[in-house]
PDB file of C-alpha atoms and ligand atoms in Angstrom:
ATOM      1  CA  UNK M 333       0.000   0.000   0.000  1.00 68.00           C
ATOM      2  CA  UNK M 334       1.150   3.509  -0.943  1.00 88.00           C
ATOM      3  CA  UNK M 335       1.553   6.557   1.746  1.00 96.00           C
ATOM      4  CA  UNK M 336      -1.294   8.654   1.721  1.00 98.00           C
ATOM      5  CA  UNK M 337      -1.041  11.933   1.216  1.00 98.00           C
ATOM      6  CA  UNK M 338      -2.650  14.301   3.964  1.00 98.00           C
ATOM      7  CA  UNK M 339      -2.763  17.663   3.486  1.00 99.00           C
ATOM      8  CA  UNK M 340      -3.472  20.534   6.447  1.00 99.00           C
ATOM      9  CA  UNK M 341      -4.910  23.499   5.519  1.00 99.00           C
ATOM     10  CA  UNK M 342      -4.352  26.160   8.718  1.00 98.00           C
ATOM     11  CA  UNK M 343      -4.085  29.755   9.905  1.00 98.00           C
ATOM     12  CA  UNK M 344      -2.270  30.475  13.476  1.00 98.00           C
ATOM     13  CA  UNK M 345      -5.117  32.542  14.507  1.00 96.00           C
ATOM     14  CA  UNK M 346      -6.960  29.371  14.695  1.00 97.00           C
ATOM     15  CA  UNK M 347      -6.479  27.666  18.011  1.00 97.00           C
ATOM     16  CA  UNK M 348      -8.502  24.730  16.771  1.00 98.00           C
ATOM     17  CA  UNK M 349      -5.530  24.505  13.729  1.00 98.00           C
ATOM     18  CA  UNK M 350      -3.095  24.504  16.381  1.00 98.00           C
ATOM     19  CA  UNK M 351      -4.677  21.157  18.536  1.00 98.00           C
ATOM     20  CA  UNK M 352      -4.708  19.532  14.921  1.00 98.00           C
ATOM     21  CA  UNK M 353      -1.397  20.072  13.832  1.00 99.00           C
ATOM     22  CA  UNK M 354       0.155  19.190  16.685  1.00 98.00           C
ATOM     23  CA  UNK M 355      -1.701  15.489  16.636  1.00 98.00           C
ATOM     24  CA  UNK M 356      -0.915  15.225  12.940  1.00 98.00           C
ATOM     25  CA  UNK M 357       2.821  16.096  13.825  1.00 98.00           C
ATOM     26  CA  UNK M 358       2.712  13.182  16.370  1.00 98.00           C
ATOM     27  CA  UNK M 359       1.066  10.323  13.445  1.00 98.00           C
ATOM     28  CA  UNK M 360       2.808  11.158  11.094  1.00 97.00           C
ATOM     29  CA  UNK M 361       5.402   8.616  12.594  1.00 95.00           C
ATOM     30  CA  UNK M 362       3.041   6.346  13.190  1.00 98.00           C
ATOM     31  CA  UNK M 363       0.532   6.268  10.360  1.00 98.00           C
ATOM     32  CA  UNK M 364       1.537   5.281   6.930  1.00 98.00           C
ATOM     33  CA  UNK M 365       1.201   9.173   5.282  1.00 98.00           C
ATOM     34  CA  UNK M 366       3.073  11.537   4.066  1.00 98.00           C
ATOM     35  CA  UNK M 367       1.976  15.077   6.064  1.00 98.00           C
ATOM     36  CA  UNK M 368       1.542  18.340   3.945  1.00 98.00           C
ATOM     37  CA  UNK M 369       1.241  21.655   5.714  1.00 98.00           C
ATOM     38  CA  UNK M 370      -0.942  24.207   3.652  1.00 98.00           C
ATOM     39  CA  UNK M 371      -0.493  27.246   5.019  1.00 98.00           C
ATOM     40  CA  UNK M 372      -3.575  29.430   4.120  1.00 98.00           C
ATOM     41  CA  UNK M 373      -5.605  32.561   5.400  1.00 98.00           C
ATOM     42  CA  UNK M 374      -9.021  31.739   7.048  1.00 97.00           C
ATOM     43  CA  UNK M 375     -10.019  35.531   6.744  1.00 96.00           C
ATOM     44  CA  UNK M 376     -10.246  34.399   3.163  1.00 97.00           C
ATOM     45  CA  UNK M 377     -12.027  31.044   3.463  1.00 98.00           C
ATOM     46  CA  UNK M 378     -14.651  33.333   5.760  1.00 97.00           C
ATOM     47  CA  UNK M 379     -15.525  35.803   2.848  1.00 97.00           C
ATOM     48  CA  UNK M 380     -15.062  33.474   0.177  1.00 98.00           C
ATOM     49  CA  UNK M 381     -17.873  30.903   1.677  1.00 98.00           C
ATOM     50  CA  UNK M 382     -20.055  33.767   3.478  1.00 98.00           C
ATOM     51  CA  UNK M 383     -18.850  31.987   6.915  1.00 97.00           C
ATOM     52  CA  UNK M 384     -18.000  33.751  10.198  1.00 94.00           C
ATOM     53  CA  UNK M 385     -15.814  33.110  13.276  1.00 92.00           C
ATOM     54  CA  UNK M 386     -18.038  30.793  15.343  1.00 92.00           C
ATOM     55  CA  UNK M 387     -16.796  33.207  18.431  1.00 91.00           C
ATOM     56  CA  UNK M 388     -19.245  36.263  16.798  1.00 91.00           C
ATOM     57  CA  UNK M 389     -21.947  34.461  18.597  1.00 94.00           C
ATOM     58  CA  UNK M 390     -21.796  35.093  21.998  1.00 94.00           C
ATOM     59  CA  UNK M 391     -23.055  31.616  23.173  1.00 96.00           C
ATOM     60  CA  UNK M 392     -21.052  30.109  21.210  1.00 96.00           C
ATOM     61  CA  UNK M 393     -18.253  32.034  22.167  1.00 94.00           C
ATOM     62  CA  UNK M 394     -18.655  31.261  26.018  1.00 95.00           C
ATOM     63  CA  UNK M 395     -18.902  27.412  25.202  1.00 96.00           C
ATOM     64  CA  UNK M 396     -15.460  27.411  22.924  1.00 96.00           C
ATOM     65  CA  UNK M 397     -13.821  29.145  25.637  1.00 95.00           C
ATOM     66  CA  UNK M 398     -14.841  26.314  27.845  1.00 97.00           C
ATOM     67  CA  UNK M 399     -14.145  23.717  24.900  1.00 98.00           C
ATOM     68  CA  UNK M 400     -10.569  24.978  23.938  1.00 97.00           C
ATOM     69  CA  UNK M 401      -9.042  24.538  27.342  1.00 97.00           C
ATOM     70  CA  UNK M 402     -10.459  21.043  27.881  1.00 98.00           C
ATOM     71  CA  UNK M 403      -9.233  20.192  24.327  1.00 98.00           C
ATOM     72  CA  UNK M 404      -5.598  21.937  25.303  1.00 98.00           C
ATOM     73  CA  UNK M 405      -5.504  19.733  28.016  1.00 98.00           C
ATOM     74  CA  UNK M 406      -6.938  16.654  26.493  1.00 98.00           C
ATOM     75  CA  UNK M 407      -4.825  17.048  23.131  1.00 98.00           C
ATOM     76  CA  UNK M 408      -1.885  17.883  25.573  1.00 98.00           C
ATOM     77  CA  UNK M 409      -1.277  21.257  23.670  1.00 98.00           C
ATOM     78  CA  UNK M 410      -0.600  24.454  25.639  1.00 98.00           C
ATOM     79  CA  UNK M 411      -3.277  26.521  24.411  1.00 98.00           C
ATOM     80  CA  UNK M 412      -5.137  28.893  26.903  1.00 94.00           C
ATOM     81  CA  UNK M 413      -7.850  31.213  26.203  1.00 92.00           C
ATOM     82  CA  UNK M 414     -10.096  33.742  27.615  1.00 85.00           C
ATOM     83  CA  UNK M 415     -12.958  36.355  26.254  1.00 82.00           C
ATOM     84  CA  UNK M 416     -10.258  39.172  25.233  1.00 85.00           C
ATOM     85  CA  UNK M 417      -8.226  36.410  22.801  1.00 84.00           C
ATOM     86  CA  UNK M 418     -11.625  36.335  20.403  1.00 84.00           C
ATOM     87  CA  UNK M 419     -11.357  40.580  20.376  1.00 82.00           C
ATOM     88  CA  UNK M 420      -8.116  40.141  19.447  1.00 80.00           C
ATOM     89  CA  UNK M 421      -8.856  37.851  16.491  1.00 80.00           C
ATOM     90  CA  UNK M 422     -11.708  40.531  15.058  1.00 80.00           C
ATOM     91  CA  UNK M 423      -9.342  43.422  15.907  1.00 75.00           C
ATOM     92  CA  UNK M 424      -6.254  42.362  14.281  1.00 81.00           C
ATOM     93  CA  UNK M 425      -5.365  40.295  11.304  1.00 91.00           C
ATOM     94  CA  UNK M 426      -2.913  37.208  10.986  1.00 96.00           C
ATOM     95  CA  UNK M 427      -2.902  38.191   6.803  1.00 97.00           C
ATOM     96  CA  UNK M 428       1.280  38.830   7.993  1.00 97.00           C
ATOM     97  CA  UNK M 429       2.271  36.361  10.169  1.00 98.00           C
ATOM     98  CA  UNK M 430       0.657  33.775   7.154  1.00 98.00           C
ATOM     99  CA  UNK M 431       2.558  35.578   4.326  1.00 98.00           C
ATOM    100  CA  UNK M 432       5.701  35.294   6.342  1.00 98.00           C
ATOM    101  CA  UNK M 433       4.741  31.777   7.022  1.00 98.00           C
ATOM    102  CA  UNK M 434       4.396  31.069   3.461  1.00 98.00           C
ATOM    103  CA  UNK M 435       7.654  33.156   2.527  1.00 98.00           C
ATOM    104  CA  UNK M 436       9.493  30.120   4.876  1.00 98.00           C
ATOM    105  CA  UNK M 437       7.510  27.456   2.366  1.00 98.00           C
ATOM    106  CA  UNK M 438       8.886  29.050  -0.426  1.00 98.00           C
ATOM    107  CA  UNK M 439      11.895  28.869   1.256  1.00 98.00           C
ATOM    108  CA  UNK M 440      12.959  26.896   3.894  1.00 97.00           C
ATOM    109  CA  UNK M 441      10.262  24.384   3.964  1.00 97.00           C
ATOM    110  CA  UNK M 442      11.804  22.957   7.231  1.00 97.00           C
ATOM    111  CA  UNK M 443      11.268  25.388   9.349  1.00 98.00           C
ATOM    112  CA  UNK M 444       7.635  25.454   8.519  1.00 98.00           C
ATOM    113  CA  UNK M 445       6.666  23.419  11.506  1.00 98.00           C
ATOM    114  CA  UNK M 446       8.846  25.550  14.423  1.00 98.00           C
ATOM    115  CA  UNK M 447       7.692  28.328  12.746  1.00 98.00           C
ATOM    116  CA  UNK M 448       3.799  27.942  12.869  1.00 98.00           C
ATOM    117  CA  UNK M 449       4.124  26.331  16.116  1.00 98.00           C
ATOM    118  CA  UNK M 450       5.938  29.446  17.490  1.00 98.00           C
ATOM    119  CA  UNK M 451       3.099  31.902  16.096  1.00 98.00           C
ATOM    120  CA  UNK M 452       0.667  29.743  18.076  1.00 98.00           C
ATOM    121  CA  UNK M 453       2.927  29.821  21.273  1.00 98.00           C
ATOM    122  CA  UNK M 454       2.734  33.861  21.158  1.00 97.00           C
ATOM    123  CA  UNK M 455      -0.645  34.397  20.313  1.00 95.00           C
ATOM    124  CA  UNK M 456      -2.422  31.052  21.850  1.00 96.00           C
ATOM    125  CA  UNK M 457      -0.615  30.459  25.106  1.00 96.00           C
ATOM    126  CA  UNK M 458       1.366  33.824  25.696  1.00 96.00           C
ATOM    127  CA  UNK M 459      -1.140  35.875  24.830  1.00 94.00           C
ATOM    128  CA  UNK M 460       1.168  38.722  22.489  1.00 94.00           C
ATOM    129  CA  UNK M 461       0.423  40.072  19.098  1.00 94.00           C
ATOM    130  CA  UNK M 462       1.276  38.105  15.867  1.00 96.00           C
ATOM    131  CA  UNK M 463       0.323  41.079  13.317  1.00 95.00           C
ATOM    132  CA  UNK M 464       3.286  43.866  14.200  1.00 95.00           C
ATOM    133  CA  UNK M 465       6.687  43.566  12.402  1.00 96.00           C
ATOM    134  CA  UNK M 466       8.162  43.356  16.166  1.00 97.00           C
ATOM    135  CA  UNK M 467       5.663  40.345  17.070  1.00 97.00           C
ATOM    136  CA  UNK M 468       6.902  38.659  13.739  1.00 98.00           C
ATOM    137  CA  UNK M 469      10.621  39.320  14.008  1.00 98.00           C
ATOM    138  CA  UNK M 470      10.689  38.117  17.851  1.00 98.00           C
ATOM    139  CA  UNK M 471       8.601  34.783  16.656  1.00 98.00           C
ATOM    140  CA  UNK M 472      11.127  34.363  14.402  1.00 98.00           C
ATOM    141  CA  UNK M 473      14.182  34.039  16.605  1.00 98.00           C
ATOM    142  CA  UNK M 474      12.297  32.017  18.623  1.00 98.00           C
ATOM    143  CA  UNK M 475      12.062  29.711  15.847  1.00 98.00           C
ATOM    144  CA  UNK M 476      15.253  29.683  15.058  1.00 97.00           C
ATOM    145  CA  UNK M 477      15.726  32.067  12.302  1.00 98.00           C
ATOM    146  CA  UNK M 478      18.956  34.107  12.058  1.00 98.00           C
ATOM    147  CA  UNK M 479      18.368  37.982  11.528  1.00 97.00           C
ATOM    148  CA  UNK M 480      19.107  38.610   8.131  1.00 98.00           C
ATOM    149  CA  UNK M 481      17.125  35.399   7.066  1.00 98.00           C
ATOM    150  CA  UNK M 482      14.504  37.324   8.964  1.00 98.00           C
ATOM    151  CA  UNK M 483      14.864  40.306   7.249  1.00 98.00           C
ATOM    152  CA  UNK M 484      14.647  38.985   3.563  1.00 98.00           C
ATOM    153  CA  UNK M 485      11.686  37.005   4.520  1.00 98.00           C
ATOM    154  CA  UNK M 486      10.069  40.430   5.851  1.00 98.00           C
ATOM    155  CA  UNK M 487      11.611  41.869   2.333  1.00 97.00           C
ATOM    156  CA  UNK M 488       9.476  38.792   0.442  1.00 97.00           C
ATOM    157  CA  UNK M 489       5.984  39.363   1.849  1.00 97.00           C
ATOM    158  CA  UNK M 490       4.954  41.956  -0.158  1.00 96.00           C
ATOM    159  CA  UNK M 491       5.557  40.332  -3.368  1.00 98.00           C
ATOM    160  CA  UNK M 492       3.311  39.249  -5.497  1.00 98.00           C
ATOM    161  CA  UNK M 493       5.062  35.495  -5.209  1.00 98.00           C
ATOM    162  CA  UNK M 494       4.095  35.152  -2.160  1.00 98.00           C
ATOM    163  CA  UNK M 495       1.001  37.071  -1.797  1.00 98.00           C
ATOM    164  CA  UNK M 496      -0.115  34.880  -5.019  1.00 98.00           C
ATOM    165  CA  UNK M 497       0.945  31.509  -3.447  1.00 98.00           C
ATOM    166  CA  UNK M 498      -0.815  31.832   0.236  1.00 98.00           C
ATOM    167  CA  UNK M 499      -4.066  33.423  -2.110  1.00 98.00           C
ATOM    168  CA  UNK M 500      -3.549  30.238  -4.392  1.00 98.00           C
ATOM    169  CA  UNK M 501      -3.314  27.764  -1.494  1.00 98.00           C
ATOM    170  CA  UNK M 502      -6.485  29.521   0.021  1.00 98.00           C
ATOM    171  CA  UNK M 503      -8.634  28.725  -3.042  1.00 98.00           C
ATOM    172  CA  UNK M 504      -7.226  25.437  -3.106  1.00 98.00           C
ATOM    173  CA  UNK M 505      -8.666  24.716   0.586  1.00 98.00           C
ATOM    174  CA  UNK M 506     -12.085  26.470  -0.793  1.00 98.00           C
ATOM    175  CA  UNK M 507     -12.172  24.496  -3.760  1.00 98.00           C
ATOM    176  CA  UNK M 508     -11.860  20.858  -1.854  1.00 98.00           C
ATOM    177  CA  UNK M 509     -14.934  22.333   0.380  1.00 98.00           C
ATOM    178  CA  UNK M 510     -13.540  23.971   3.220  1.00 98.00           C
ATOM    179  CA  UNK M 511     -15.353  26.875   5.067  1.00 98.00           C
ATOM    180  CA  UNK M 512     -13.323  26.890   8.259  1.00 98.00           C
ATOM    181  CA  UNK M 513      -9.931  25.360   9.766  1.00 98.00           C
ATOM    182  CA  UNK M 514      -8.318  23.596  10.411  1.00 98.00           C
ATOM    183  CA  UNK M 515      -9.149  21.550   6.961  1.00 99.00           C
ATOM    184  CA  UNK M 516      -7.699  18.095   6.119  1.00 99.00           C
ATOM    185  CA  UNK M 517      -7.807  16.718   3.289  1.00 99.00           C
ATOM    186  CA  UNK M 518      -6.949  12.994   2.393  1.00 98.00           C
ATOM    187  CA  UNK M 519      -6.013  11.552  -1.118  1.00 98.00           C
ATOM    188  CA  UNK M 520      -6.912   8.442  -0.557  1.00 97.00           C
ATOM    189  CA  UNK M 521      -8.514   5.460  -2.894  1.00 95.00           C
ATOM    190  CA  UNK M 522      -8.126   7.825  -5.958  1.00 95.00           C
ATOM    191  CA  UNK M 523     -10.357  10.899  -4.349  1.00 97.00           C
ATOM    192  CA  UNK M 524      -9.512  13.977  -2.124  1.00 98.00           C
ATOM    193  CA  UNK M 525     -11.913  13.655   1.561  1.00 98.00           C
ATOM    194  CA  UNK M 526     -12.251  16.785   3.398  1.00 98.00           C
ATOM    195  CA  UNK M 527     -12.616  16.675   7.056  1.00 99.00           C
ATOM    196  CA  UNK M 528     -13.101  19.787   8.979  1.00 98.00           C
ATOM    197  CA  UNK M 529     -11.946  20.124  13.240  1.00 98.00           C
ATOM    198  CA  UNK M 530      -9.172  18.978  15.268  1.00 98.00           C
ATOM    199  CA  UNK M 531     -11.930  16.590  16.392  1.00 98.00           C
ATOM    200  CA  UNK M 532     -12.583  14.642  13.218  1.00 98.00           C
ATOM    201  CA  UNK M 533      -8.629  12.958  12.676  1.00 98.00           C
ATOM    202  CA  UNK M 534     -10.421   9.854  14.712  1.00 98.00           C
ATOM    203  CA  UNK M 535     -12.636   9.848  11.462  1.00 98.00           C
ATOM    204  CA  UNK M 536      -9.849  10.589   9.674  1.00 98.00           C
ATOM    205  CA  UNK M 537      -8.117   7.318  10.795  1.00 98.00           C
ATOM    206  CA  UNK M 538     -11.232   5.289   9.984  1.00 98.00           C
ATOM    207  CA  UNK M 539     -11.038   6.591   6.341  1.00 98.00           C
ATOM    208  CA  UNK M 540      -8.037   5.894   5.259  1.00 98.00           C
ATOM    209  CA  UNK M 541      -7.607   2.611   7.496  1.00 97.00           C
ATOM    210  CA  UNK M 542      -4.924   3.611  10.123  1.00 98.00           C
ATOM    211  CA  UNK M 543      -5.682   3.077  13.976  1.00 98.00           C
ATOM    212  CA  UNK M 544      -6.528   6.151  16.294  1.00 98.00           C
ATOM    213  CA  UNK M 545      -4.709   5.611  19.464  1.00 98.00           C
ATOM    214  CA  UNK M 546      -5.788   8.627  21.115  1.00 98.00           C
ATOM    215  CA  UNK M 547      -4.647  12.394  20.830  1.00 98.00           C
ATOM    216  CA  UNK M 548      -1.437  11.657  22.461  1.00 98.00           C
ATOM    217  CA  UNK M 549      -0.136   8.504  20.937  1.00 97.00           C
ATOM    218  CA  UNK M 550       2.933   6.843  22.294  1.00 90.00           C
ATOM    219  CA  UNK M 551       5.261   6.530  19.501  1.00 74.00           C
ATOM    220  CA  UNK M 552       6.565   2.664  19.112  1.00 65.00           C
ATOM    221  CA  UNK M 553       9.950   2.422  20.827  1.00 62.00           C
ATOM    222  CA  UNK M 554      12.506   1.318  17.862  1.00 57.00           C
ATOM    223  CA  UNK M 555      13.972  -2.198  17.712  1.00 53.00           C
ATOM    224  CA  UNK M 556      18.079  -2.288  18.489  1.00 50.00           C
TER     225      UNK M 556
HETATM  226  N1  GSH Y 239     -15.069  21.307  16.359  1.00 80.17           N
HETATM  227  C1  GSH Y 239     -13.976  21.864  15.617  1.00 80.17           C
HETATM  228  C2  GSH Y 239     -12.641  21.382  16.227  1.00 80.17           C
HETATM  229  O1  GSH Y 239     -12.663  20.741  17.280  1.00 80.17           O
HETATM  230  O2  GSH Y 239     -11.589  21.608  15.656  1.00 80.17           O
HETATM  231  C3  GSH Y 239     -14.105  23.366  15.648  1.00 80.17           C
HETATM  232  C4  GSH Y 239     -13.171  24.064  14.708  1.00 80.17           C
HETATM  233  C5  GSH Y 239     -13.471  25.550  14.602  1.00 80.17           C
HETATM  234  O3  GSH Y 239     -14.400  26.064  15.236  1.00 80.17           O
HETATM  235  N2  GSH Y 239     -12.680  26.252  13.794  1.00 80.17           N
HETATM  236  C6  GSH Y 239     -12.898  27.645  13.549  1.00 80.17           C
HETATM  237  C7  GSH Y 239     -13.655  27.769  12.232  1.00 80.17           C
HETATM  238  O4  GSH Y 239     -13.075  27.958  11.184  1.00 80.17           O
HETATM  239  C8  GSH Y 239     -11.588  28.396  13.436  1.00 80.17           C
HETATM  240  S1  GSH Y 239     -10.696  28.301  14.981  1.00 80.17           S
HETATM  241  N3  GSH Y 239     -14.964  27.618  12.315  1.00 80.17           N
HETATM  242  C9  GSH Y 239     -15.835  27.667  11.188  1.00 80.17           C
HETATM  243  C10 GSH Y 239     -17.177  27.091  11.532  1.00 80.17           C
HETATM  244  O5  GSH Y 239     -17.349  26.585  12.656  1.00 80.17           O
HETATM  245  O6  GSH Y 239     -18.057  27.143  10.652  1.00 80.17           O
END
């Protein structure tokens, strides 16, 4: 059998991307797949589909608050979140941090995954702006990025490269069906399957036949 492909479509403003990346990180030592990460801009997804933030309804709101930190702790991710952290979301705009995300792609692929995870850290579990060219800078060392890596990065995202690939990769997520992240999709048996929450990967296993061990799975200890 061949490795399937899974590919996750995510923004760091979404703390819901974050819990799903992080299990995806963990299986993709386990499960027999080869793990894309499609950086995209849900701002995007929201006006292209005529969706909104679930948060913009305050009941809803109250309950995710309530849902995020028992997922945090359930999915073992450090996420923490209170009323203010959905104002921040409306106020400000992650349309930067994601084109400087994509400019590392286009890049330096392999920093993709320190990278994103960082943003999270800041704006998920520290609670600090993602959108200023400070915010963006200081995520970067934290990632590991040397300064003047850091500064043609910040020199790439205004180009139309990489303005065009993180709008490309957007449509891409809107034309397999998404209307919200994080989005997965699996190319499996011939056909793309879209699966939408950090919740669904159990599903997700089911579908392409691999076995769901949990959020946290313990990674098989190798043979000597
Ligand atoms: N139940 C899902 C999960 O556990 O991941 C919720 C995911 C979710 O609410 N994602 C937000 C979204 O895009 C962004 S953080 N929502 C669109 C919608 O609910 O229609």
């Amino acid at each position: 059998m061949g490795r399937t492909l899974v590919e996750l479509f995510y923004d760091v403003v979404s703390p819901y991307s974050w819990l799903g990346f992080e299990v995806l990180c963990r299986y993709q030592h386990i499960w027999n797949i080869d793990l894309r990460f499609r950086p995209a801009f849900l701002g995007g997804i929201m006006q292209a589909t005529g969706n909104k933030p679930p948060a913009m309804l305050p009941k809803r709101a109250e309950y995710m608050l309530k849902d995020i930190e028992r997922m945090g702790k359930y999915y073992q991710v450090p996420v923490t979140v209170s009323a203010d952290d959905f104002q921040r979301i409306f106020g400000k705009s992650s349309l930067g941090a994601m084109r400087f995300i994509t400019a590392i792609d286009m890049t330096q692929p392999k920093y993709l995954e320190p990278l994103s995870r960082e943003f999270w850290m800041r704006f998920w579990s520290q609670h600090e702006d993602i959108s200023q060219l400070e915010s963006i800078v200081a995520v970067a060392g934290q990632a590991g990025l040397s300064s003047e890596f850091t500064q043609k990065l910040l020199d790439m995202i205004s180009s139309p490269e990489v303005k065009n690939r993180l709008k490309e990769t957007t449509e891409e997520a809107i034309k397999y069906g998404a209307f919200g992240m994080p989005a997965v999709v699996a190319h499996f048996n011939g056909k793309p399957h879209l699966f939408f929450g950090s919740d669904r990967l159990e599903l997700l296993a089911n579908v392409i036949g691999e076995k769901w061990l949990g959020p946290v799975p313990s990674v098989p200890s190798s043979k000597m």
